[in-house]
mmCIF file of C-alpha atoms in Angstrom:
data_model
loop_
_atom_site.group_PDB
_atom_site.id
_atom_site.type_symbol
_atom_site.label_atom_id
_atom_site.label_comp_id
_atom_site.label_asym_id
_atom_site.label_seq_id
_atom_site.Cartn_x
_atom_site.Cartn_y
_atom_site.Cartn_z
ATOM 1 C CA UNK A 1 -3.321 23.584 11.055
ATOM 2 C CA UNK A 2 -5.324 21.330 13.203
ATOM 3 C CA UNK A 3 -7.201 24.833 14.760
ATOM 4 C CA UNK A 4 -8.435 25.957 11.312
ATOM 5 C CA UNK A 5 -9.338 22.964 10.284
ATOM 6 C CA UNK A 6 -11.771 22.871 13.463
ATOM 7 C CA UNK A 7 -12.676 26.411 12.346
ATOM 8 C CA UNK A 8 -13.408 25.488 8.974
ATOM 9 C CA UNK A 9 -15.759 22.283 10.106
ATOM 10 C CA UNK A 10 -18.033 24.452 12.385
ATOM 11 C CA UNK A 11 -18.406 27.142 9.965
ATOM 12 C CA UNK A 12 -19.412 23.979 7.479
ATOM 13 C CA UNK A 13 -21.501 23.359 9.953
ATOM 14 C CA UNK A 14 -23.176 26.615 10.694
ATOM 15 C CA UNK A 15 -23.805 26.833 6.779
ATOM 16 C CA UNK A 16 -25.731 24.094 6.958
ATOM 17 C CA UNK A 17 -28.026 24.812 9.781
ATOM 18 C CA UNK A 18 -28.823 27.642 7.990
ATOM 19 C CA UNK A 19 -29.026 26.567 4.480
ATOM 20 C CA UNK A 20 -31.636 23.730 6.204
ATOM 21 C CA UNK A 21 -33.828 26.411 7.724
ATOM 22 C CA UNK A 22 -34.423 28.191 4.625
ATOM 23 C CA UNK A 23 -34.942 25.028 2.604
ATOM 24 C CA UNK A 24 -37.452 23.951 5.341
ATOM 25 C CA UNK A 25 -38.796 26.899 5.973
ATOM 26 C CA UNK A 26 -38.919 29.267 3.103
ATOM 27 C CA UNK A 27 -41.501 29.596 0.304
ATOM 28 C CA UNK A 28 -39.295 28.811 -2.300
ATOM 29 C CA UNK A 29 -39.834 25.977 -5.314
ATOM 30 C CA UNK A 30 -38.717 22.936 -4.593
ATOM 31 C CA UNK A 31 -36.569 23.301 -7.783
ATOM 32 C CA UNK A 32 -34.818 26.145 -6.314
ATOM 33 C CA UNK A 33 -33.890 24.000 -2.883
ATOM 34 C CA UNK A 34 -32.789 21.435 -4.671
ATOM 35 C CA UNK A 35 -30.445 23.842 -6.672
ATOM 36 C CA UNK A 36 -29.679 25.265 -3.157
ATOM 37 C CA UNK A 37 -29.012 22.161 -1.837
ATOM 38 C CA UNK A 38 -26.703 20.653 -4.926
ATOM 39 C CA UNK A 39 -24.926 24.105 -5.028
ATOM 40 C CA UNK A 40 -23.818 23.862 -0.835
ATOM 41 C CA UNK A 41 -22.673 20.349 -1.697
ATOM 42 C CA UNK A 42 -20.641 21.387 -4.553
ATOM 43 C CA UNK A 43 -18.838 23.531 -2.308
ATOM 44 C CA UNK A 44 -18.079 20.949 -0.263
ATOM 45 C CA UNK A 45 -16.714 18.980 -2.331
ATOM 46 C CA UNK A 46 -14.281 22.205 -3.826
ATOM 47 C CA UNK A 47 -13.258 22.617 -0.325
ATOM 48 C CA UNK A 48 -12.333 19.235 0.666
ATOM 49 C CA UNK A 49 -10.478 19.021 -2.469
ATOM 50 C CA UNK A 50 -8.145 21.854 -1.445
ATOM 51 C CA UNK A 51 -7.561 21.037 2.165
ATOM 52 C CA UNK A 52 -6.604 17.658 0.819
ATOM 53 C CA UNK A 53 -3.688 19.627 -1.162
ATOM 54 C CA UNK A 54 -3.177 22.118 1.339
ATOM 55 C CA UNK A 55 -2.456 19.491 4.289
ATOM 56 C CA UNK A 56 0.565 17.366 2.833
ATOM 57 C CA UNK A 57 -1.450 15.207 0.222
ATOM 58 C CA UNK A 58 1.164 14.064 -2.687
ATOM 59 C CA UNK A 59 -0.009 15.775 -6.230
ATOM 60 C CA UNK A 60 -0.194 13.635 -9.338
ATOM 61 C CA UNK A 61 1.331 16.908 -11.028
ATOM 62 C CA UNK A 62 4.502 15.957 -13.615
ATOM 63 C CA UNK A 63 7.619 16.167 -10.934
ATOM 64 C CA UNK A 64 9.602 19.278 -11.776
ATOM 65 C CA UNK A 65 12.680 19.259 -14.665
ATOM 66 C CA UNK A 66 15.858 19.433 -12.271
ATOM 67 C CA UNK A 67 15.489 18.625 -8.680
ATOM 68 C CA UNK A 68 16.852 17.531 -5.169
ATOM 69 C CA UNK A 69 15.154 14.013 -4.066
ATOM 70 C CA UNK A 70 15.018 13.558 -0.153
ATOM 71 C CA UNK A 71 13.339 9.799 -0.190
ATOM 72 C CA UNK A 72 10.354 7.519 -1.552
ATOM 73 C CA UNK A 73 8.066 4.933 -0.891
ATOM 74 C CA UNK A 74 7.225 2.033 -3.531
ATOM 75 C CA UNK A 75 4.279 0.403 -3.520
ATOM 76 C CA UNK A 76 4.517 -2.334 -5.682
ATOM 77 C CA UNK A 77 1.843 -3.307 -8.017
ATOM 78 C CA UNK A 78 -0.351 -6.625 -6.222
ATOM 79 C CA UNK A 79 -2.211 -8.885 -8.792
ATOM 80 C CA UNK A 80 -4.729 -10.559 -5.982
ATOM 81 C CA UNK A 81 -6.513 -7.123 -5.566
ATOM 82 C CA UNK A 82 -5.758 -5.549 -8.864
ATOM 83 C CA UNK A 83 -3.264 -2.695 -7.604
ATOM 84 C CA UNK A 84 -1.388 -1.052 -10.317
ATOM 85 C CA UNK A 85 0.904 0.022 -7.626
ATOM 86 C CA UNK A 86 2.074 4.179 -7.135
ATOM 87 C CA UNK A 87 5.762 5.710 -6.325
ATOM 88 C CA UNK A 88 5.621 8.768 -3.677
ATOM 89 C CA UNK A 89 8.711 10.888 -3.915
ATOM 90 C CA UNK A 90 9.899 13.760 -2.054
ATOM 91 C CA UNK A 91 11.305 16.330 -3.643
ATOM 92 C CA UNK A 92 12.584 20.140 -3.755
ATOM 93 C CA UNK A 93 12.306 21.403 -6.887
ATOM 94 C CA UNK A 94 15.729 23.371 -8.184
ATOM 95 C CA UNK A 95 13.990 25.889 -10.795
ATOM 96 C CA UNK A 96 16.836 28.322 -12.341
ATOM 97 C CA UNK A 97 19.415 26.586 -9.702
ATOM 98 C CA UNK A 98 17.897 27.572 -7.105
ATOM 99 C CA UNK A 99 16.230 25.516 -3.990
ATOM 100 C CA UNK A 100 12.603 25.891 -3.838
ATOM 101 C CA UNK A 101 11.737 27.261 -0.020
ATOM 102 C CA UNK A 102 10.009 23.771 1.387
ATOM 103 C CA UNK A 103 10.225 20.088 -0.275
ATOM 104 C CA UNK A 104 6.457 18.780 -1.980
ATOM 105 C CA UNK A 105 5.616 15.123 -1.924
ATOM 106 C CA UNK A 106 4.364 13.433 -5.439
ATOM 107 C CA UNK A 107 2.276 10.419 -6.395
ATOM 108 C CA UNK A 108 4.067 8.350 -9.814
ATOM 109 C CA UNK A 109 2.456 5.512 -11.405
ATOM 110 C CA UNK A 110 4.012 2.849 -10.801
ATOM 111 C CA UNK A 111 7.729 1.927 -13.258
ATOM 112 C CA UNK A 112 9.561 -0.990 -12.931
ATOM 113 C CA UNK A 113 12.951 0.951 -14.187
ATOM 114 C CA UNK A 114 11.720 4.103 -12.288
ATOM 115 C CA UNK A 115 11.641 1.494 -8.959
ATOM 116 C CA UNK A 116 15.215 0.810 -9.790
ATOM 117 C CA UNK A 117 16.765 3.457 -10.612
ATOM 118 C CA UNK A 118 14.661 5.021 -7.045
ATOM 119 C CA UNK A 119 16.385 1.687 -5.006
ATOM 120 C CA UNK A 120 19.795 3.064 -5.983
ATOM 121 C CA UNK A 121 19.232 6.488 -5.193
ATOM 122 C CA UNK A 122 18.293 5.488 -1.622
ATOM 123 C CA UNK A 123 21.344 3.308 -1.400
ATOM 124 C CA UNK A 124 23.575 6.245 -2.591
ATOM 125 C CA UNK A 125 21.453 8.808 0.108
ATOM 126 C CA UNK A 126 22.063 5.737 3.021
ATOM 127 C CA UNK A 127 25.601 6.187 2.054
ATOM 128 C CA UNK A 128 25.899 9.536 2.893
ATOM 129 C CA UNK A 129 25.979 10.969 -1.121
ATOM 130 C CA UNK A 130 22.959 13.729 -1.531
ATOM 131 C CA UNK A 131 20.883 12.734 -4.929
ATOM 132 C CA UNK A 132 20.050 15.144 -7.728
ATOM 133 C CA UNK A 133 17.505 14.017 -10.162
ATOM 134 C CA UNK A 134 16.466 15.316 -13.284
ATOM 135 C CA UNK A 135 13.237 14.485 -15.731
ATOM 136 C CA UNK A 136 14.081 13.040 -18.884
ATOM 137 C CA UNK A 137 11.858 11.804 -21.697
ATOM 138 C CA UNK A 138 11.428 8.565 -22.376
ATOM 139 C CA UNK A 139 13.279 6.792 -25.183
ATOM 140 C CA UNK A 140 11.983 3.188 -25.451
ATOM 141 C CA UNK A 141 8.566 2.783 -26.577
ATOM 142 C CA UNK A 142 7.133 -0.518 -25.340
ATOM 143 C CA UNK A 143 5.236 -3.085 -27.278
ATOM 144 C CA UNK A 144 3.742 -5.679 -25.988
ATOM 145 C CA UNK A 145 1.968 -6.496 -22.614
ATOM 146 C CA UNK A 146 4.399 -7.383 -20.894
ATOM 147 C CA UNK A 147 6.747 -4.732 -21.194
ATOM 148 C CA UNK A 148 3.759 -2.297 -21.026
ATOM 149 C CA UNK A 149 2.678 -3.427 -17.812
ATOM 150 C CA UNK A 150 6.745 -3.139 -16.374
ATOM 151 C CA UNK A 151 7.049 0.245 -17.630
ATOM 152 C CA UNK A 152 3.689 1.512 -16.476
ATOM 153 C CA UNK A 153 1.959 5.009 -17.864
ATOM 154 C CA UNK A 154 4.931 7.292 -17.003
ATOM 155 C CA UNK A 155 5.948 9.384 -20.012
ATOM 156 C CA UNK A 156 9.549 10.119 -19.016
ATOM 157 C CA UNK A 157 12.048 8.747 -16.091
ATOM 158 C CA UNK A 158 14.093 9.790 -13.485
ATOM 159 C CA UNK A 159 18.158 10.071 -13.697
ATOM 160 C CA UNK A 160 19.465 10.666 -10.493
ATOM 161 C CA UNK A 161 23.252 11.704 -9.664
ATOM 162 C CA UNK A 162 25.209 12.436 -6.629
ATOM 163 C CA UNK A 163 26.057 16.508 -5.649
ATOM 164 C CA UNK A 164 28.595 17.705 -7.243
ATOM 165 C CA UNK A 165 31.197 18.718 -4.659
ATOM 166 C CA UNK A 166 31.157 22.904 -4.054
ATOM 167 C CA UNK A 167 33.385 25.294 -5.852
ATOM 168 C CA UNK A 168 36.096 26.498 -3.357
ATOM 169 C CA UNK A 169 37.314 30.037 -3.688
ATOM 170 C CA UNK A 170 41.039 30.966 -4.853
ATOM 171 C CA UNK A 171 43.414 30.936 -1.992
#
Protein backbone atom coordinates (compact mmCIF):
# COMPACT_ATOMS: atom_id res chain seq x y z
CA UNK A 1 0.00 0.00 0.00
CA UNK A 2 2.74 2.22 1.13
CA UNK A 3 4.45 1.73 -2.75
CA UNK A 4 1.34 3.11 -4.52
CA UNK A 5 0.79 5.56 -2.39
CA UNK A 6 4.47 6.85 -3.29
CA UNK A 7 3.36 6.20 -6.89
CA UNK A 8 0.35 8.11 -6.62
CA UNK A 9 2.26 11.33 -4.88
CA UNK A 10 4.87 11.64 -7.74
CA UNK A 11 2.42 11.28 -10.41
CA UNK A 12 0.51 14.26 -8.26
CA UNK A 13 3.46 15.69 -8.58
CA UNK A 14 4.35 15.36 -12.19
CA UNK A 15 0.71 16.78 -12.90
CA UNK A 16 1.56 19.66 -11.42
CA UNK A 17 4.81 20.53 -12.99
CA UNK A 18 3.06 20.31 -15.95
CA UNK A 19 -0.20 21.88 -15.30
CA UNK A 20 2.33 24.99 -13.97
CA UNK A 21 4.14 25.18 -17.29
CA UNK A 22 1.16 25.61 -19.30
CA UNK A 23 -0.43 28.07 -16.90
CA UNK A 24 2.92 30.00 -17.00
CA UNK A 25 3.64 29.57 -20.19
CA UNK A 26 0.73 29.27 -22.49
CA UNK A 27 -1.36 31.99 -24.17
CA UNK A 28 -4.37 31.17 -22.57
CA UNK A 29 -6.93 33.73 -20.52
CA UNK A 30 -6.29 34.06 -17.28
CA UNK A 31 -9.93 32.88 -16.74
CA UNK A 32 -9.16 29.68 -18.31
CA UNK A 33 -5.91 29.06 -15.80
CA UNK A 34 -7.72 29.81 -13.12
CA UNK A 35 -10.42 27.19 -14.22
CA UNK A 36 -7.32 24.98 -14.90
CA UNK A 37 -5.98 25.56 -11.79
CA UNK A 38 -9.42 25.12 -9.54
CA UNK A 39 -10.22 22.00 -11.71
CA UNK A 40 -6.42 20.13 -10.73
CA UNK A 41 -7.28 21.06 -7.16
CA UNK A 42 -10.62 19.57 -7.25
CA UNK A 43 -9.06 16.46 -8.14
CA UNK A 44 -7.08 16.54 -5.40
CA UNK A 45 -9.27 16.85 -3.14
CA UNK A 46 -11.55 13.64 -4.88
CA UNK A 47 -8.46 11.70 -4.55
CA UNK A 48 -7.48 12.29 -1.09
CA UNK A 49 -10.95 11.62 -0.19
CA UNK A 50 -10.75 8.05 -1.50
CA UNK A 51 -7.35 7.03 -0.30
CA UNK A 52 -8.63 8.18 3.04
CA UNK A 53 -11.42 5.28 2.61
CA UNK A 54 -9.31 3.03 0.81
CA UNK A 55 -6.45 2.93 3.62
CA UNK A 56 -8.44 1.77 6.85
CA UNK A 57 -10.31 5.16 7.63
CA UNK A 58 -13.68 4.24 9.72
CA UNK A 59 -16.94 5.30 7.46
CA UNK A 60 -19.74 7.27 9.07
CA UNK A 61 -21.99 4.85 6.84
CA UNK A 62 -25.20 3.29 9.05
CA UNK A 63 -23.40 -0.12 10.51
CA UNK A 64 -24.94 -3.06 8.69
CA UNK A 65 -28.49 -4.91 10.02
CA UNK A 66 -26.98 -8.27 11.52
CA UNK A 67 -23.36 -8.48 12.26
CA UNK A 68 -20.23 -10.00 14.06
CA UNK A 69 -18.48 -7.17 16.39
CA UNK A 70 -14.63 -7.82 16.95
CA UNK A 71 -13.97 -4.61 19.43
CA UNK A 72 -14.38 -0.67 19.92
CA UNK A 73 -12.98 2.33 21.12
CA UNK A 74 -15.11 5.09 23.11
CA UNK A 75 -14.25 8.34 23.13
CA UNK A 76 -16.19 9.99 25.52
CA UNK A 77 -17.71 13.30 24.96
CA UNK A 78 -15.19 16.27 26.91
CA UNK A 79 -17.04 19.57 27.86
CA UNK A 80 -13.58 21.77 28.28
CA UNK A 81 -12.99 21.53 24.43
CA UNK A 82 -16.48 20.98 23.23
CA UNK A 83 -16.09 17.20 22.00
CA UNK A 84 -19.30 15.52 21.31
CA UNK A 85 -17.35 12.40 21.62
CA UNK A 86 -17.47 9.31 18.56
CA UNK A 87 -17.72 5.27 19.04
CA UNK A 88 -15.35 3.26 16.44
CA UNK A 89 -16.50 -0.29 16.05
CA UNK A 90 -15.21 -3.13 14.21
CA UNK A 91 -17.29 -5.14 12.54
CA UNK A 92 -17.99 -8.00 9.81
CA UNK A 93 -21.04 -7.58 8.40
CA UNK A 94 -23.29 -11.07 8.24
CA UNK A 95 -25.57 -10.15 5.06
CA UNK A 96 -27.95 -13.32 4.20
CA UNK A 97 -25.91 -15.33 7.11
CA UNK A 98 -23.10 -15.18 5.66
CA UNK A 99 -19.52 -13.58 6.84
CA UNK A 100 -18.51 -10.74 4.78
CA UNK A 101 -14.70 -11.63 3.38
CA UNK A 102 -12.66 -8.87 5.68
CA UNK A 103 -14.04 -6.87 8.92
CA UNK A 104 -14.66 -2.65 8.17
CA UNK A 105 -14.13 -0.21 10.97
CA UNK A 106 -17.09 2.54 11.65
CA UNK A 107 -17.27 5.98 13.24
CA UNK A 108 -20.86 6.32 15.72
CA UNK A 109 -21.79 9.43 17.34
CA UNK A 110 -21.39 9.24 20.45
CA UNK A 111 -24.62 7.17 22.90
CA UNK A 112 -24.54 6.94 26.36
CA UNK A 113 -26.74 3.47 26.21
CA UNK A 114 -24.83 2.53 22.97
CA UNK A 115 -21.41 3.00 25.40
CA UNK A 116 -23.04 0.52 27.67
CA UNK A 117 -24.42 -1.84 26.04
CA UNK A 118 -20.57 -1.71 23.87
CA UNK A 119 -18.78 -2.09 27.73
CA UNK A 120 -20.67 -5.37 28.10
CA UNK A 121 -20.02 -6.73 24.87
CA UNK A 122 -16.27 -6.36 25.50
CA UNK A 123 -16.65 -7.95 28.89
CA UNK A 124 -18.57 -10.92 27.32
CA UNK A 125 -15.62 -11.04 24.20
CA UNK A 126 -12.73 -10.83 27.35
CA UNK A 127 -14.58 -13.78 28.60
CA UNK A 128 -14.09 -15.84 25.85
CA UNK A 129 -18.09 -15.57 24.41
CA UNK A 130 -17.94 -14.24 20.53
CA UNK A 131 -20.64 -11.16 20.21
CA UNK A 132 -23.31 -10.90 17.54
CA UNK A 133 -24.95 -7.61 17.18
CA UNK A 134 -27.80 -6.56 15.36
CA UNK A 135 -29.31 -2.83 14.41
CA UNK A 136 -32.45 -2.06 15.90
CA UNK A 137 -34.53 1.12 15.76
CA UNK A 138 -34.84 3.19 18.35
CA UNK A 139 -37.88 3.19 20.64
CA UNK A 140 -37.55 6.07 23.16
CA UNK A 141 -37.76 9.42 21.81
CA UNK A 142 -35.96 11.89 24.08
CA UNK A 143 -37.17 15.20 25.32
CA UNK A 144 -35.37 17.37 26.94
CA UNK A 145 -31.61 18.40 27.00
CA UNK A 146 -30.48 16.34 29.04
CA UNK A 147 -31.55 13.18 27.82
CA UNK A 148 -30.83 14.49 24.27
CA UNK A 149 -27.37 15.13 24.92
CA UNK A 150 -27.01 11.20 26.70
CA UNK A 151 -28.55 9.65 23.81
CA UNK A 152 -26.70 11.58 21.15
CA UNK A 153 -27.87 11.72 17.18
CA UNK A 154 -27.94 7.91 16.66
CA UNK A 155 -31.25 6.82 15.14
CA UNK A 156 -31.24 3.19 16.28
CA UNK A 157 -28.93 1.00 18.84
CA UNK A 158 -27.00 -1.88 19.06
CA UNK A 159 -28.23 -5.38 20.75
CA UNK A 160 -25.51 -7.58 21.03
CA UNK A 161 -25.72 -11.47 21.98
CA UNK A 162 -23.33 -14.23 22.45
CA UNK A 163 -22.90 -17.14 19.35
CA UNK A 164 -25.15 -19.44 19.42
CA UNK A 165 -23.38 -22.77 19.93
CA UNK A 166 -23.09 -24.88 16.28
CA UNK A 167 -25.56 -27.44 15.15
CA UNK A 168 -23.91 -30.93 15.54
CA UNK A 169 -24.80 -33.56 13.00
CA UNK A 170 -26.91 -36.84 13.91
CA UNK A 171 -24.74 -39.55 15.23
Amino acid sequence: MTESLLILVLAYVALTALLLLAIITGRLHWGAKLVLLLVAFGFYWISYEGWRQAQGWPTHADIPEKWLFHYAVVEEPRDEDGFAGAIFVWLTDLENNEMASQPRAYKLPYDQSTHINIQLAIKEIRHGNIQLGQRTERQEDPTDAEEKRAFGSLKYQLEFSDLPDPALPEK
